[in-house]
Amino acid sequence: MDMVVNRLSEIEAQAVKIIDAAAQEKKELDKQADAKIKEFDADVDAKTAQTLNELQAKLKEDMAVELARLKEETKNLVANLEADYDQNHKKLADNILKQLIEG
């Protein structure tokens, strides 16, 4: 009977060692998982920042192109208006004067 009790004690001691080892291994695996998650998050953050910077640069470039186009369009419009004014100044002045006189 003592032999059975001793054997059960040995089995229990081994079971406790196995449980402790499993708990320690679980802690290590948790640390590794946390490290991988942090690495993944850092990688995603870096890629997101890079993509955002690229999009901002593209947007800035597109805005510069659009601004240049609008400036050119405005310049041409003003030039056309000035040419029209220079060409039709006398007629415009005569029409205004006529409207003022005729009332």
PDB file of C-alpha atoms in Angstrom:
ATOM      1  CA  MET A   1       0.000   0.000   0.000  1.00  0.00           C
ATOM      2  CA  ASP A   2       2.871   2.396   0.768  1.00  0.00           C
ATOM      3  CA  MET A   3       4.226   1.614  -2.631  1.00  0.00           C
ATOM      4  CA  VAL A   4       0.951   2.698  -4.279  1.00  0.00           C
ATOM      5  CA  VAL A   5       0.841   5.901  -2.216  1.00  0.00           C
ATOM      6  CA  ASN A   6       4.483   6.643  -3.107  1.00  0.00           C
ATOM      7  CA  ARG A   7       3.785   5.983  -6.763  1.00  0.00           C
ATOM      8  CA  LEU A   8       0.700   8.281  -6.664  1.00  0.00           C
ATOM      9  CA  SER A   9       2.827  10.970  -4.983  1.00  0.00           C
ATOM     10  CA  GLU A  10       5.428  10.664  -7.740  1.00  0.00           C
ATOM     11  CA  ILE A  11       2.723  10.886 -10.412  1.00  0.00           C
ATOM     12  CA  GLU A  12       1.229  13.968  -8.728  1.00  0.00           C
ATOM     13  CA  ALA A  13       4.655  15.609  -8.491  1.00  0.00           C
ATOM     14  CA  GLN A  14       5.268  14.922 -12.184  1.00  0.00           C
ATOM     15  CA  ALA A  15       1.817  16.285 -13.027  1.00  0.00           C
ATOM     16  CA  VAL A  16       2.575  19.492 -11.103  1.00  0.00           C
ATOM     17  CA  LYS A  17       5.902  19.819 -12.955  1.00  0.00           C
ATOM     18  CA  ILE A  18       4.134  19.323 -16.306  1.00  0.00           C
ATOM     19  CA  ILE A  19       1.472  21.907 -15.414  1.00  0.00           C
ATOM     20  CA  ASP A  20       4.147  24.397 -14.283  1.00  0.00           C
ATOM     21  CA  ALA A  21       6.148  23.799 -17.453  1.00  0.00           C
ATOM     22  CA  ALA A  22       2.999  24.280 -19.571  1.00  0.00           C
ATOM     23  CA  ALA A  23       2.215  27.520 -17.748  1.00  0.00           C
ATOM     24  CA  GLN A  24       5.776  28.764 -18.327  1.00  0.00           C
ATOM     25  CA  GLU A  25       5.592  27.786 -21.999  1.00  0.00           C
ATOM     26  CA  LYS A  26       2.244  29.594 -22.285  1.00  0.00           C
ATOM     27  CA  LYS A  27       3.853  32.761 -20.850  1.00  0.00           C
ATOM     28  CA  GLU A  28       6.667  32.510 -23.398  1.00  0.00           C
ATOM     29  CA  LEU A  29       4.221  31.981 -26.246  1.00  0.00           C
ATOM     30  CA  ASP A  30       2.207  34.977 -25.036  1.00  0.00           C
ATOM     31  CA  LYS A  31       5.364  37.122 -25.032  1.00  0.00           C
ATOM     32  CA  GLN A  32       6.223  35.958 -28.551  1.00  0.00           C
ATOM     33  CA  ALA A  33       2.670  36.643 -29.742  1.00  0.00           C
ATOM     34  CA  ASP A  34       2.753  40.125 -28.193  1.00  0.00           C
ATOM     35  CA  ALA A  35       6.092  40.835 -29.861  1.00  0.00           C
ATOM     36  CA  LYS A  36       4.731  39.700 -33.243  1.00  0.00           C
ATOM     37  CA  ILE A  37       1.616  41.828 -32.775  1.00  0.00           C
ATOM     38  CA  LYS A  38       3.718  44.889 -31.938  1.00  0.00           C
ATOM     39  CA  GLU A  39       5.946  44.234 -34.954  1.00  0.00           C
ATOM     40  CA  PHE A  40       2.899  43.826 -37.199  1.00  0.00           C
ATOM     41  CA  ASP A  41       1.330  47.027 -35.838  1.00  0.00           C
ATOM     42  CA  ALA A  42       4.556  48.936 -36.392  1.00  0.00           C
ATOM     43  CA  ASP A  43       4.788  47.587 -39.946  1.00  0.00           C
ATOM     44  CA  VAL A  44       1.173  48.527 -40.682  1.00  0.00           C
ATOM     45  CA  ASP A  45       1.721  51.988 -39.191  1.00  0.00           C
ATOM     46  CA  ALA A  46       4.828  52.505 -41.320  1.00  0.00           C
ATOM     47  CA  LYS A  47       3.087  51.345 -44.499  1.00  0.00           C
ATOM     48  CA  THR A  48       0.065  53.514 -43.724  1.00  0.00           C
ATOM     49  CA  ALA A  49       2.279  56.539 -43.135  1.00  0.00           C
ATOM     50  CA  GLN A  50       4.136  55.883 -46.391  1.00  0.00           C
ATOM     51  CA  THR A  51       0.886  55.513 -48.334  1.00  0.00           C
ATOM     52  CA  LEU A  52      -0.481  58.669 -46.737  1.00  0.00           C
ATOM     53  CA  ASN A  53       2.672  60.591 -47.648  1.00  0.00           C
ATOM     54  CA  GLU A  54       2.482  59.328 -51.227  1.00  0.00           C
ATOM     55  CA  LEU A  55      -1.178  60.323 -51.474  1.00  0.00           C
ATOM     56  CA  GLN A  56      -0.453  63.761 -50.024  1.00  0.00           C
ATOM     57  CA  ALA A  57       2.402  64.273 -52.490  1.00  0.00           C
ATOM     58  CA  LYS A  58       0.160  63.189 -55.380  1.00  0.00           C
ATOM     59  CA  LEU A  59      -2.612  65.475 -54.207  1.00  0.00           C
ATOM     60  CA  LYS A  60      -0.181  68.382 -53.881  1.00  0.00           C
ATOM     61  CA  GLU A  61       1.126  67.708 -57.387  1.00  0.00           C
ATOM     62  CA  ASP A  62      -2.409  67.469 -58.792  1.00  0.00           C
ATOM     63  CA  MET A  63      -3.355  70.713 -57.077  1.00  0.00           C
ATOM     64  CA  ALA A  64      -0.288  72.458 -58.503  1.00  0.00           C
ATOM     65  CA  VAL A  65      -1.160  71.245 -62.008  1.00  0.00           C
ATOM     66  CA  GLU A  66      -4.778  72.365 -61.596  1.00  0.00           C
ATOM     67  CA  LEU A  67      -3.691  75.740 -60.226  1.00  0.00           C
ATOM     68  CA  ALA A  68      -1.337  76.246 -63.165  1.00  0.00           C
ATOM     69  CA  ARG A  69      -4.155  75.333 -65.560  1.00  0.00           C
ATOM     70  CA  LEU A  70      -6.551  77.741 -63.879  1.00  0.00           C
ATOM     71  CA  LYS A  71      -3.952  80.534 -63.920  1.00  0.00           C
ATOM     72  CA  GLU A  72      -3.366  79.982 -67.630  1.00  0.00           C
ATOM     73  CA  GLU A  73      -7.100  79.872 -68.299  1.00  0.00           C
ATOM     74  CA  THR A  74      -7.631  83.074 -66.321  1.00  0.00           C
ATOM     75  CA  LYS A  75      -4.709  84.759 -68.085  1.00  0.00           C
ATOM     76  CA  ASN A  76      -6.209  83.848 -71.477  1.00  0.00           C
ATOM     77  CA  LEU A  77      -9.648  85.037 -70.405  1.00  0.00           C
ATOM     78  CA  VAL A  78      -8.278  88.378 -69.215  1.00  0.00           C
ATOM     79  CA  ALA A  79      -6.278  88.741 -72.435  1.00  0.00           C
ATOM     80  CA  ASN A  80      -9.414  88.041 -74.491  1.00  0.00           C
ATOM     81  CA  LEU A  81     -11.421  90.543 -72.452  1.00  0.00           C
ATOM     82  CA  GLU A  82      -8.718  93.188 -72.867  1.00  0.00           C
ATOM     83  CA  ALA A  83      -8.515  92.522 -76.594  1.00  0.00           C
ATOM     84  CA  ASP A  84     -12.295  92.741 -76.869  1.00  0.00           C
ATOM     85  CA  TYR A  85     -12.268  95.975 -74.859  1.00  0.00           C
ATOM     86  CA  ASP A  86      -9.481  97.452 -76.979  1.00  0.00           C
ATOM     87  CA  GLN A  87     -11.296  96.458 -80.155  1.00  0.00           C
ATOM     88  CA  ASN A  88     -14.803  97.509 -79.105  1.00  0.00           C
ATOM     89  CA  HIS A  89     -14.090 100.338 -76.656  1.00  0.00           C
ATOM     90  CA  LYS A  90     -15.531 103.024 -78.901  1.00  0.00           C
ATOM     91  CA  LYS A  91     -18.696 101.017 -79.640  1.00  0.00           C
ATOM     92  CA  LEU A  92     -19.205 100.207 -75.951  1.00  0.00           C
ATOM     93  CA  ALA A  93     -18.725 103.829 -74.925  1.00  0.00           C
ATOM     94  CA  ASP A  94     -21.120 104.999 -77.656  1.00  0.00           C
ATOM     95  CA  ASN A  95     -23.767 102.474 -76.571  1.00  0.00           C
ATOM     96  CA  ILE A  96     -23.462 103.521 -72.917  1.00  0.00           C
ATOM     97  CA  LEU A  97     -23.693 107.181 -73.828  1.00  0.00           C
ATOM     98  CA  LYS A  98     -26.691 106.497 -76.072  1.00  0.00           C
ATOM     99  CA  GLN A  99     -28.474 104.606 -73.269  1.00  0.00           C
ATOM    100  CA  LEU A 100     -27.784 107.415 -70.833  1.00  0.00           C
ATOM    101  CA  ILE A 101     -29.080 110.057 -73.232  1.00  0.00           C
ATOM    102  CA  GLU A 102     -32.170 108.102 -74.298  1.00  0.00           C
ATOM    103  CA  GLY A 103     -32.746 107.077 -70.693  1.00  0.00           C
TER     104      GLY A 103
END
